[in-house]
Every structure is written in C-alpha cells, then in structure tokens.
PDB file of C-alpha atoms in Angstrom:
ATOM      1  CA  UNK A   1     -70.094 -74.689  38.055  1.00  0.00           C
ATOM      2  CA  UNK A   2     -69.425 -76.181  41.797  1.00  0.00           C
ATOM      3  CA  UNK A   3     -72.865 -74.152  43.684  1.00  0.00           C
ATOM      4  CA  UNK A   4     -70.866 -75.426  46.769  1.00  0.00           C
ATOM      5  CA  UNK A   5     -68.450 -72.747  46.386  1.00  0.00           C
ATOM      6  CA  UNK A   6     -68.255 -69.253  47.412  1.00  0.00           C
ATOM      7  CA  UNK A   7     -69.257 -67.310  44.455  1.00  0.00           C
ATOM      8  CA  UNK A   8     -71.854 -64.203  43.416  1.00  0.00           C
ATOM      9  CA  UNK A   9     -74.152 -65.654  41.077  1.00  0.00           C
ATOM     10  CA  UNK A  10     -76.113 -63.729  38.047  1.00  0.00           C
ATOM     11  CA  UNK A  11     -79.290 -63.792  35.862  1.00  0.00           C
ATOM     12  CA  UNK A  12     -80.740 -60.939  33.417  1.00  0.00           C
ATOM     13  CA  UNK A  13     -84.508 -61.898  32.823  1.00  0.00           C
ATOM     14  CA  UNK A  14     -87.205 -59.310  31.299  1.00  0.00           C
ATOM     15  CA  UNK A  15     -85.150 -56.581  32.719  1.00  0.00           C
ATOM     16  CA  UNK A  16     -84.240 -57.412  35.796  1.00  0.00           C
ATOM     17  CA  UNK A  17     -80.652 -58.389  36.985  1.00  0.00           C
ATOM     18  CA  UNK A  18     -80.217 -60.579  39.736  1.00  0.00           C
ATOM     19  CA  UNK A  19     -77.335 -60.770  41.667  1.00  0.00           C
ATOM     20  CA  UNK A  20     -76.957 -63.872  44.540  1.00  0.00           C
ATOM     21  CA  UNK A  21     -74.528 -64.110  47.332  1.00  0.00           C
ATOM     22  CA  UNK A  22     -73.556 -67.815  47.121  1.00  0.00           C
ATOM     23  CA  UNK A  23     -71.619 -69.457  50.094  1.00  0.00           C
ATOM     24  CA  UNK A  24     -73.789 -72.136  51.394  1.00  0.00           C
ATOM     25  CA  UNK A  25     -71.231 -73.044  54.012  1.00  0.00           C
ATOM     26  CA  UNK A  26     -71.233 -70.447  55.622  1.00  0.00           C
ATOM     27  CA  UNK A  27     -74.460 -68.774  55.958  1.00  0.00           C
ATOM     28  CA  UNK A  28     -73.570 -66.751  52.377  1.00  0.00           C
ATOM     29  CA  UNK A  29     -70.464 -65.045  54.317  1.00  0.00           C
ATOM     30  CA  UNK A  30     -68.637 -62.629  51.876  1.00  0.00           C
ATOM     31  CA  UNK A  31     -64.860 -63.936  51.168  1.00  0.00           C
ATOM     32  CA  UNK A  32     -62.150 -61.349  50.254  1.00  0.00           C
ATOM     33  CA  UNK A  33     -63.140 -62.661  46.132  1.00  0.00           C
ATOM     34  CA  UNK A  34     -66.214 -61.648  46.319  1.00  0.00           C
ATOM     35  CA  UNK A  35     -65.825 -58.322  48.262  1.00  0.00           C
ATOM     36  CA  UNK A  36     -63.084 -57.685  45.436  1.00  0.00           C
ATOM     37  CA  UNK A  37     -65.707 -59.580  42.828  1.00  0.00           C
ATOM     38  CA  UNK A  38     -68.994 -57.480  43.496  1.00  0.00           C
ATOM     39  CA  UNK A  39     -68.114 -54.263  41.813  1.00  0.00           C
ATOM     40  CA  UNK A  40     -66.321 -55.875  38.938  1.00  0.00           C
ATOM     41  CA  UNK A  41     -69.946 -57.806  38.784  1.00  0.00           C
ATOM     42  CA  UNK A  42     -72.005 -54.350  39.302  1.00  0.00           C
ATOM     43  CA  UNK A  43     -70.209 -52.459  36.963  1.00  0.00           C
ATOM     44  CA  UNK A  44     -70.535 -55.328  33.665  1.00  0.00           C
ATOM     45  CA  UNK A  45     -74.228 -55.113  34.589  1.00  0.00           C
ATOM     46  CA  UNK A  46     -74.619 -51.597  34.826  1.00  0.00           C
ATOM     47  CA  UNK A  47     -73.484 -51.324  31.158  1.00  0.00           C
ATOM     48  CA  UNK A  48     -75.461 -53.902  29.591  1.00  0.00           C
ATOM     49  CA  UNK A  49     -78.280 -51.693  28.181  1.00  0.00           C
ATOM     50  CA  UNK A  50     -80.868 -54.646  28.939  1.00  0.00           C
ATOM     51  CA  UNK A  51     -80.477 -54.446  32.968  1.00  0.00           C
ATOM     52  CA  UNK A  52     -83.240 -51.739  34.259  1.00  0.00           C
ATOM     53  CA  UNK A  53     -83.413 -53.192  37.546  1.00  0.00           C
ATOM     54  CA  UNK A  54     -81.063 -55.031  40.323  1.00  0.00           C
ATOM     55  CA  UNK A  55     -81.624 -57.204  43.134  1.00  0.00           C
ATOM     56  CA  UNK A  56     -79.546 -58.466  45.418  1.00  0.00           C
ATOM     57  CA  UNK A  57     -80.045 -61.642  47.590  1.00  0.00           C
ATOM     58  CA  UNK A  58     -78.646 -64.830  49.049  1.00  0.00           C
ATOM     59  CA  UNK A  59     -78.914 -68.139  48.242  1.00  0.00           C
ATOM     60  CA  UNK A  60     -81.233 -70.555  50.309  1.00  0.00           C
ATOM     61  CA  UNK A  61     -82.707 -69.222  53.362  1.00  0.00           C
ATOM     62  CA  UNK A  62     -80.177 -66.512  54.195  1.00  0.00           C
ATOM     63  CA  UNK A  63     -79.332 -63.149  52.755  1.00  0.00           C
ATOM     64  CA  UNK A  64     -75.608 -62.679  54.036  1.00  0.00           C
ATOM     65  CA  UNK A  65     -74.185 -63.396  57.365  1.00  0.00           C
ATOM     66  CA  UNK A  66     -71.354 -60.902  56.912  1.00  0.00           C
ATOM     67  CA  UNK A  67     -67.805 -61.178  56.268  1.00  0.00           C
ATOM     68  CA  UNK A  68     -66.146 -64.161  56.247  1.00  0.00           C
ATOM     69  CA  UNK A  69     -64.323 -63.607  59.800  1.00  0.00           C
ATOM     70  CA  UNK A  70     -61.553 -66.808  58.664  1.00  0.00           C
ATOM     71  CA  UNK A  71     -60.355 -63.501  56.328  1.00  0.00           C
ATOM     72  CA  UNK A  72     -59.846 -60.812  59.364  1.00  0.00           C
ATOM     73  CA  UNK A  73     -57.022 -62.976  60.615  1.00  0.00           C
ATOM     74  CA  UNK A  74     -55.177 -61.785  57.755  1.00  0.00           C
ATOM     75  CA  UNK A  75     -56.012 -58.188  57.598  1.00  0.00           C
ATOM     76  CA  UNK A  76     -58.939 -56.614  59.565  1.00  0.00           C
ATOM     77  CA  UNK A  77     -58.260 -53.200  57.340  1.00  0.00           C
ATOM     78  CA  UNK A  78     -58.054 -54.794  54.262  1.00  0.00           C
ATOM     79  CA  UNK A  79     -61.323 -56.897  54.634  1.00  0.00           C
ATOM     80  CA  UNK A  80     -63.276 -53.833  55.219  1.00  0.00           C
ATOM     81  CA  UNK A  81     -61.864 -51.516  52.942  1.00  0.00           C
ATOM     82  CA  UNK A  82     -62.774 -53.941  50.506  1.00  0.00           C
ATOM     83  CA  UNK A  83     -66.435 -54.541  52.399  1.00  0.00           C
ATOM     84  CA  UNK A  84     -66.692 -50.827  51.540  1.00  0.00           C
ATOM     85  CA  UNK A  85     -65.527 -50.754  48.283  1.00  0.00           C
ATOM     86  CA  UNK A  86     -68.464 -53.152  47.443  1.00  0.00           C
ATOM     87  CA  UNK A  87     -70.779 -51.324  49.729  1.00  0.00           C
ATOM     88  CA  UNK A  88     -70.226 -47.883  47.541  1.00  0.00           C
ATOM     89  CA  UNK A  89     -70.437 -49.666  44.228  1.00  0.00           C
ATOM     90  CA  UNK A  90     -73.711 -51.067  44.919  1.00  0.00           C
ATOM     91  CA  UNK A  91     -74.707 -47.801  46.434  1.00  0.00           C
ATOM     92  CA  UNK A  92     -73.566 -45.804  42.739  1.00  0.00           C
ATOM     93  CA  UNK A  93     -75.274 -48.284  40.879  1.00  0.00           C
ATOM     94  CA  UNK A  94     -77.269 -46.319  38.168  1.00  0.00           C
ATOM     95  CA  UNK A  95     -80.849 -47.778  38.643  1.00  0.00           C
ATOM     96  CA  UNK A  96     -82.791 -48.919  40.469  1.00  0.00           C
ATOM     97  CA  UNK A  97     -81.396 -51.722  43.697  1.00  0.00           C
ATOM     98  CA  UNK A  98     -83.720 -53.968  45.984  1.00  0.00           C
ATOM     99  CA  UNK A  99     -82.442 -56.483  48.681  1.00  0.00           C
ATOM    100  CA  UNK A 100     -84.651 -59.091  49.019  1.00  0.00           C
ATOM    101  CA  UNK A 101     -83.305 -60.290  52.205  1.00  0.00           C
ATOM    102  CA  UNK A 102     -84.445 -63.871  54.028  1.00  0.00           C
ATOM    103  CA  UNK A 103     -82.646 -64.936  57.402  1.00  0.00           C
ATOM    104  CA  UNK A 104     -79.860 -63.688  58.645  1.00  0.00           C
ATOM    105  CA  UNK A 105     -78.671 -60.355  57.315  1.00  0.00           C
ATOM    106  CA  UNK A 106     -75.815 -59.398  59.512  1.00  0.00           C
ATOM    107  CA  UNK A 107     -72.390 -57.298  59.545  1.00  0.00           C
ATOM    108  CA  UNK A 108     -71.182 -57.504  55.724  1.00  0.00           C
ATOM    109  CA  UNK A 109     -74.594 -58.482  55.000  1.00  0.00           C
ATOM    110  CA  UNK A 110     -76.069 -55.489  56.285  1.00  0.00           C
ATOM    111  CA  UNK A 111     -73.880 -53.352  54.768  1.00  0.00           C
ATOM    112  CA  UNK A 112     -74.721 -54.204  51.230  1.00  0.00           C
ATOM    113  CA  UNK A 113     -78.818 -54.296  52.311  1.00  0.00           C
ATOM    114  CA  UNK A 114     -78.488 -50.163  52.976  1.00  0.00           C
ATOM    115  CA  UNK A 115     -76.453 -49.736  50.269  1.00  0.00           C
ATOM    116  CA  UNK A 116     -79.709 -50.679  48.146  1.00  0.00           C
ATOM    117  CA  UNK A 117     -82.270 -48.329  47.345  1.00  0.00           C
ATOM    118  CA  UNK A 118     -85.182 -50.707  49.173  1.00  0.00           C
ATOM    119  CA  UNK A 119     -84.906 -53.410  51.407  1.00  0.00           C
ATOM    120  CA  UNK A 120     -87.872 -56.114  51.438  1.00  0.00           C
ATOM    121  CA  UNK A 121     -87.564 -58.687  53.658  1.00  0.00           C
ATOM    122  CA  UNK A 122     -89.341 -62.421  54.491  1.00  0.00           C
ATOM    123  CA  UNK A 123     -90.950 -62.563  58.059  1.00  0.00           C
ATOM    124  CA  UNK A 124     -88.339 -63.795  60.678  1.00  0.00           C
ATOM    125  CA  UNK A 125     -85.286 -62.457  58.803  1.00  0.00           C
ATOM    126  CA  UNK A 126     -82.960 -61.025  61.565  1.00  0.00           C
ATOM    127  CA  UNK A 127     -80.797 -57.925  61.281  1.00  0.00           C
ATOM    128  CA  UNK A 128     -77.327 -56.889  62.862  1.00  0.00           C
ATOM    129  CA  UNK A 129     -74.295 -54.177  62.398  1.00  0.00           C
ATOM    130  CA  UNK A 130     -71.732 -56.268  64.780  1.00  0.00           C
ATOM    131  CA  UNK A 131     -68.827 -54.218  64.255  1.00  0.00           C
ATOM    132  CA  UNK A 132     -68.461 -54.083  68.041  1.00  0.00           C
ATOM    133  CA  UNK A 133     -68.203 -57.293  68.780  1.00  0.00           C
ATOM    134  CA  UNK A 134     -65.046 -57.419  66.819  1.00  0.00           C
ATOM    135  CA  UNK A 135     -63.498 -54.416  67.768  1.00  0.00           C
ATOM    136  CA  UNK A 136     -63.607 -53.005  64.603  1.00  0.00           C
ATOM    137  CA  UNK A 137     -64.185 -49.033  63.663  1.00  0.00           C
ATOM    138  CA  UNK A 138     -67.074 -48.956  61.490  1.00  0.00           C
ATOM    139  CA  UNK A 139     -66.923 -47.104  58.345  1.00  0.00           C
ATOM    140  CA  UNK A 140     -67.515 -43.552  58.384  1.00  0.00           C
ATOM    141  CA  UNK A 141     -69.770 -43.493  55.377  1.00  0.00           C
ATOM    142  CA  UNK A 142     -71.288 -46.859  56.574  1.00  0.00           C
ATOM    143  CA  UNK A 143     -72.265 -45.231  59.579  1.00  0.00           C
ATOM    144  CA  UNK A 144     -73.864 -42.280  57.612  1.00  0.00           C
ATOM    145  CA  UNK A 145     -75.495 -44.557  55.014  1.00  0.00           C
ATOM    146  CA  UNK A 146     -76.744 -46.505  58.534  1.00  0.00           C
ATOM    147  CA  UNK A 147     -77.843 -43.545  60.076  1.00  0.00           C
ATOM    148  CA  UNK A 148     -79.745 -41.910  57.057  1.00  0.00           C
ATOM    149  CA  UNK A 149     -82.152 -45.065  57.199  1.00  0.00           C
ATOM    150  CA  UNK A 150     -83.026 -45.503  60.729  1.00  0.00           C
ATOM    151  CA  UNK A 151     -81.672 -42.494  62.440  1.00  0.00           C
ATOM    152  CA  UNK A 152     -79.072 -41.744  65.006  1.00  0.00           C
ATOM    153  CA  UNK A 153     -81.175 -43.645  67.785  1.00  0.00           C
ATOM    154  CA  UNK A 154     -81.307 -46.898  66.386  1.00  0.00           C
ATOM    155  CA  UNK A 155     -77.809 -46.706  64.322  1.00  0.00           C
ATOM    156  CA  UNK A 156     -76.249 -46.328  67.742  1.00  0.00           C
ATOM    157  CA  UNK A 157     -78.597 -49.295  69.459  1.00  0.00           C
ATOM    158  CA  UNK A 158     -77.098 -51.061  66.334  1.00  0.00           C
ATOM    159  CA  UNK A 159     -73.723 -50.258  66.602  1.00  0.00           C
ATOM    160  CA  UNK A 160     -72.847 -50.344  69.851  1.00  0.00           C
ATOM    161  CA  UNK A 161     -74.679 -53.681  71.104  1.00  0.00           C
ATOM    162  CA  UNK A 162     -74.556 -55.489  68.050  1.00  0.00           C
ATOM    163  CA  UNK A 163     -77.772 -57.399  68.831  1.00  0.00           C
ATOM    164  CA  UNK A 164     -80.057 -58.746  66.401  1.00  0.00           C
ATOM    165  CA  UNK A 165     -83.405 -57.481  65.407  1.00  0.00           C
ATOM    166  CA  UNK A 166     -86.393 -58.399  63.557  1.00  0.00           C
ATOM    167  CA  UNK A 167     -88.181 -58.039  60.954  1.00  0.00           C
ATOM    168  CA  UNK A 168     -90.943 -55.402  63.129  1.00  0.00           C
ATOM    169  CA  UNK A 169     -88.738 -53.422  64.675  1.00  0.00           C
ATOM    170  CA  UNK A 170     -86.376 -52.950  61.176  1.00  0.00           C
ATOM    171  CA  UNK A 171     -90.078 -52.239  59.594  1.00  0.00           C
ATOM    172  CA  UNK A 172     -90.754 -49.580  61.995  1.00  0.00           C
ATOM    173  CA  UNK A 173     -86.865 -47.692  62.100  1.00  0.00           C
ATOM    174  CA  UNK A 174     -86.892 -48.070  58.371  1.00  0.00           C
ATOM    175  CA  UNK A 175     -84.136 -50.701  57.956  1.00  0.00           C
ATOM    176  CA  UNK A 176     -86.724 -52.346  55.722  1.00  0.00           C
ATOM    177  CA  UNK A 177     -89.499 -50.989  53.671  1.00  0.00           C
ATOM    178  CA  UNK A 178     -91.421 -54.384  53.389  1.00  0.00           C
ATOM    179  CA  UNK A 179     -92.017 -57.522  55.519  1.00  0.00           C
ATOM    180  CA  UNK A 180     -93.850 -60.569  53.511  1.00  0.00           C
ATOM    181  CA  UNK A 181     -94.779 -63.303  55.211  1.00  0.00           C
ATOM    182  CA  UNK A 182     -92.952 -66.456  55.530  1.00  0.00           C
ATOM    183  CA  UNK A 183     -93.774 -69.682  52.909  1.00  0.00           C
ATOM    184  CA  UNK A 184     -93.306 -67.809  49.544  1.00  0.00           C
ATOM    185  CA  UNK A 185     -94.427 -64.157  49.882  1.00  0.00           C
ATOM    186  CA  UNK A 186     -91.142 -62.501  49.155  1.00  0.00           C
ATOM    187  CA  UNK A 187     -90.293 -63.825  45.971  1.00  0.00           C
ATOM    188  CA  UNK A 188     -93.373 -63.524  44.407  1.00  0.00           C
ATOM    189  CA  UNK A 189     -93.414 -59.589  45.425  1.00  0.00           C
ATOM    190  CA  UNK A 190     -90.265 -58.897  44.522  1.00  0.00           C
ATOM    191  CA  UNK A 191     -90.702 -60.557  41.113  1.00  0.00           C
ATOM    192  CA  UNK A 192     -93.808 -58.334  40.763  1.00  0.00           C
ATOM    193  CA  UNK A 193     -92.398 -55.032  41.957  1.00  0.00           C
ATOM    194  CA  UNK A 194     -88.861 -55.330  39.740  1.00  0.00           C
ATOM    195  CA  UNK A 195     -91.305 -55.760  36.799  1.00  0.00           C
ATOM    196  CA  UNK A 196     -92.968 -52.594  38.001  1.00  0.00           C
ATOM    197  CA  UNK A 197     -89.621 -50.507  37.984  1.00  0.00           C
ATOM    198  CA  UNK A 198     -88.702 -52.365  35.520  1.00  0.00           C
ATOM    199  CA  UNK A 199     -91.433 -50.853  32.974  1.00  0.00           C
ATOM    200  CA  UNK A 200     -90.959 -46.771  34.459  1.00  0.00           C
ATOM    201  CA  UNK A 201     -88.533 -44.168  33.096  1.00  0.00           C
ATOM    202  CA  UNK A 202     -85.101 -44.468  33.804  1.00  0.00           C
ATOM    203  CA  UNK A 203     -84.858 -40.846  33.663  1.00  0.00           C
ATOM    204  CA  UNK A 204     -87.001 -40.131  36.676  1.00  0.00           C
ATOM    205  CA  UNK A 205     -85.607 -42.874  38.360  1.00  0.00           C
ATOM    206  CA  UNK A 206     -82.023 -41.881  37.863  1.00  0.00           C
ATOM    207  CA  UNK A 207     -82.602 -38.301  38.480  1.00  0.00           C
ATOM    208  CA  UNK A 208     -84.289 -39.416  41.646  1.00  0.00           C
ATOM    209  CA  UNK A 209     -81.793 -41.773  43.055  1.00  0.00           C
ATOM    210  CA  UNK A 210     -79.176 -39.068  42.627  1.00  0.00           C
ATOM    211  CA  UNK A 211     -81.390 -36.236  44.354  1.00  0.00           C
ATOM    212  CA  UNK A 212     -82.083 -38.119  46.934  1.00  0.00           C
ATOM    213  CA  UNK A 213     -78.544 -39.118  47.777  1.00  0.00           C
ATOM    214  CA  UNK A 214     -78.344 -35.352  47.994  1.00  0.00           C
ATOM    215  CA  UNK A 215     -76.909 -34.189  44.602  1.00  0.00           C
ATOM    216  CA  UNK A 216     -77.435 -30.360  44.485  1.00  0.00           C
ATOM    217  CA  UNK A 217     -75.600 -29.329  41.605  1.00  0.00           C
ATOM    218  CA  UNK A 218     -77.208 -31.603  39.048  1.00  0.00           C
ATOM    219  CA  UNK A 219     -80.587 -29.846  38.122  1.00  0.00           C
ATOM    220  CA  UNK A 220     -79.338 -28.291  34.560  1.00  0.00           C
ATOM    221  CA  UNK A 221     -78.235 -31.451  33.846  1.00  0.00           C
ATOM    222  CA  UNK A 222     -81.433 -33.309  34.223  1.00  0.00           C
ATOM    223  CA  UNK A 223     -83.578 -30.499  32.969  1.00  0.00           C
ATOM    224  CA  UNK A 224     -81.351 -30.908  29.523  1.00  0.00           C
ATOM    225  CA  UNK A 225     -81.662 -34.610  29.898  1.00  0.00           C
ATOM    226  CA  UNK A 226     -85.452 -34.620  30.114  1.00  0.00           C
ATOM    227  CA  UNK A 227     -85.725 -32.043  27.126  1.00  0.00           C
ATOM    228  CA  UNK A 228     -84.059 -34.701  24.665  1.00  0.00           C
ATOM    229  CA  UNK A 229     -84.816 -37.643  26.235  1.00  0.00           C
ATOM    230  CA  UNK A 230     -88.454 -38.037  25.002  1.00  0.00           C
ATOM    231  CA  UNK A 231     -89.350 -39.548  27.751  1.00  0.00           C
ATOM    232  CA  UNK A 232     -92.007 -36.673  29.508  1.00  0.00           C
ATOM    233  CA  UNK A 233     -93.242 -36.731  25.746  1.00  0.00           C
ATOM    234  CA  UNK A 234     -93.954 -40.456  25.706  1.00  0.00           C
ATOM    235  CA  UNK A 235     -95.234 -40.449  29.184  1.00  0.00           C
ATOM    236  CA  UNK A 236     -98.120 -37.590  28.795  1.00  0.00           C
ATOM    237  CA  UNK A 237     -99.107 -39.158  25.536  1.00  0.00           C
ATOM    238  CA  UNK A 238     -99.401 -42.877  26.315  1.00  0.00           C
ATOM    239  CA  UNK A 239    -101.802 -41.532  29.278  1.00  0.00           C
ATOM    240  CA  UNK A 240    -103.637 -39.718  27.172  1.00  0.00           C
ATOM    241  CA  UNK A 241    -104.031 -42.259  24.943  1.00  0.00           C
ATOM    242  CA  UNK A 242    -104.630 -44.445  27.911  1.00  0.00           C
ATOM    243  CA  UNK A 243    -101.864 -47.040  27.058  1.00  0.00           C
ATOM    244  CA  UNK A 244     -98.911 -48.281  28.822  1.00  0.00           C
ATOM    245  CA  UNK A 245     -96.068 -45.857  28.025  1.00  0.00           C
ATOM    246  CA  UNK A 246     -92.655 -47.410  26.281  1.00  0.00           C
ATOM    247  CA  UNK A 247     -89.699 -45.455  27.531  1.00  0.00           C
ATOM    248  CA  UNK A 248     -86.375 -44.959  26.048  1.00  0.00           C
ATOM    249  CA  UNK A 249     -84.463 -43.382  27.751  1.00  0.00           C
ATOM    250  CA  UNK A 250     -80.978 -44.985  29.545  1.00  0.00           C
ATOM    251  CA  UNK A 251     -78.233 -44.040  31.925  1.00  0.00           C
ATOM    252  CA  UNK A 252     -75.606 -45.653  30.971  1.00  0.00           C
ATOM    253  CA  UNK A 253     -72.840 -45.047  33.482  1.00  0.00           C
ATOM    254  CA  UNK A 254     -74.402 -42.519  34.961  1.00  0.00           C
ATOM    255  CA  UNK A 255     -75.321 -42.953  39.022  1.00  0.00           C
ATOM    256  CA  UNK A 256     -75.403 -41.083  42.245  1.00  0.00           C
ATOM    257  CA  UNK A 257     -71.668 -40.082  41.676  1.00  0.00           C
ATOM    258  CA  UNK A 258     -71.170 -39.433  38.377  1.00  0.00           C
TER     259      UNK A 258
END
C-alpha cells in the first residue's frame, strides 16, 4: 500500500483500535473518500467484538488540517454534509473514542477531535474552527457539539475569527483534556490510558457515554442490562477478592443513538 496517498489507516492491538488520518501532502487534509470512508471504517470496527477502545490520530506530526479545500470547488454543501456525516459517526461510536492530536488540528480536523469522547494533545499542537474564513455556515450540531465543550464564549471566539489557539488556552476552555509535553509524551500516555479503558466494563462505559450525551429515556434499559450482564457481579467480587476484574459484557451496535 502507497503511504503517500490519502487514505485512513487501521490497527486492532490488545484492544485498542486505531484509526490514522493519512495524507502526508497535505497536512492529513480529509478528501471527499475519506469523509465518505470514515464511517464505513467506524462502523466494521464497532462490530468486531475485539475493539474496546478507539483512537483517532494523524500521521506524522499533524492530526488533521481540515478538509481538503481542492474539494469545495466542486461542492461546498456536499463536502460538509459529508464532514458531518463522519463527524456523527465517530460521535455514535459505541465505546470509548480519544484523539490524540499533534500539530495542527484545524476545520475538518477539529470537527472529528470533539466528536471524540477525550481529546489529548502534544505541547504546541494548534487548534482552529475556520468556517469563517470560507464563508461557510457551520453545522448546526457542530456548533452544539463545539459549544458543549468549551462554552458559548469561546465557540463564538472560535467561530467567528477563526484564529488558532494552543494547546493552554484549549486546556483551560476544555477543547482538550490533556497536554503532554513535546519529544514522546503523548504516545506513550495514550498507549497507557487506552489499555486502562481498555480493561473497564463496557457496560458502564456505554451507559455513560449515552447519559452523558443526554439520553433520558434509557434508564430501564440499562438497569435490565446490568441485571444480566454480570458485570456489577464480577466487579464487587474481583475487589473483594482483591484481583483485577475480567468483564464480559459488550455493546455491540449499541451507541449514543441507538
């Protein structure tokens, strides 16, 4: 396989799926195949039984530098209905989703780093939403997903200047969740926190995801899922038996939406 070309790349190991953004010409820039690619992608590792974990990131030293604008000549509307196709896919994803972003994460690129339940980034990365300088209309559920994370204050600084920011300032608005510091940091705590979700119940974790994307009507359900799961039964007996606890349970194709 030509690594030159634009392409999502993708890895299963001890649990953990890893999904890169491969375009090395352009700064990992999202083409109209791999907007239309990514939830094809998401949705083949969502039912492989294996995956317990995602992460999403960019090949080299940049996460994604957005759309590829050589595709908005064409059709601006298209381009970003399929940006937000991708964007929701990621964002339904069943478990757990970290970006593990390094340089420039901008436009597209941005987009797909909220749509993941964390964000940890490498000191220096730089963050944008440059709708503006395009004249496009951001999404409306972009702009909620946007403003959920940092609030309406920044969302709008974001939005309407379409300047760049850094890795403090996204620490402190909660764009990101963790900055590691540049020369290897990121990788290694990444590595070591997707093993961490990796080895906890899928049941809280799913449950979680989808009450926190503000399911209200789902509480029977996971009240009958936890009953026959045996999950809460493996859990209070491997700590009282002081061991690490091996849980069962899967969701399948169950997410936030489902």
């Amino acid at each position: 396989m030509d690594r030159t070309e634009p392409q999502l790349l993708s890895s299963v190991d001890g649990g953990v799926a890893t999904v890169v953004i491969s375009h090395p010409a352009k700064r990992n820039a999202m083409t109209a195949a791999m907007w239309r690619g990514l939830p094809e992608l998401l949705e083949r590792l969502a039912s492989d039984p294996a995956v317990r974990v995602l992460v999403l990131t960019g090949a080299g030293d940049t996460f994604c530098a957005g759309a590829d604008i050589s595709t908005l000549r064409e059709s601006a509307g298209e381009a970003q209905a399929l940006a937000v196709a991708a964007e929701e896919a990621l964002a339904a994803f069943p478990r757990p989703t970290l970006a593990a972003v390094r340089g420039f994460c901008v436009g597209g690129g941005s987009q797909l780093a909220a749509a993941c339940d964390l964000r940890f980034a490498q000191e220096g990365a730089l963050f944008g939403v440059t709708p503006a300088k395009l004249g496009i209309v951001y999404a409306s559920s972009s702009t909620r997903r946007l403003v959920a994370l940092v609030g309406p204050a920044t969302a709008k600084h974001l939005l309407f200047s379409g300047e760049l920011i850094g890795t403090e300032r996204a620490l402190r608005t909660g764009l990101v969740d963790e900055v590691l510091p540049d020369g290897g940091g990121l990788d290694g705590r990444v590595a070591a926190y997707a093993g961490v979700l990796a080895s906890r119940s899928q049941l809280t974790q799913a449950s979680a995801k989808e009450f926190a994307a503000g399911r209200r009507d789902r509480d029977t359900y996971w009240t009958a899922e936890a009953r026959s799961s045996g999950d809460t039964a493996e859990g209070v007996a491997a700590f009282l038996e002081r061991r690490e606890p091996k849980f069962t349970y899967t969701t399948g194709g169950v997410g936030p939406t489902g």
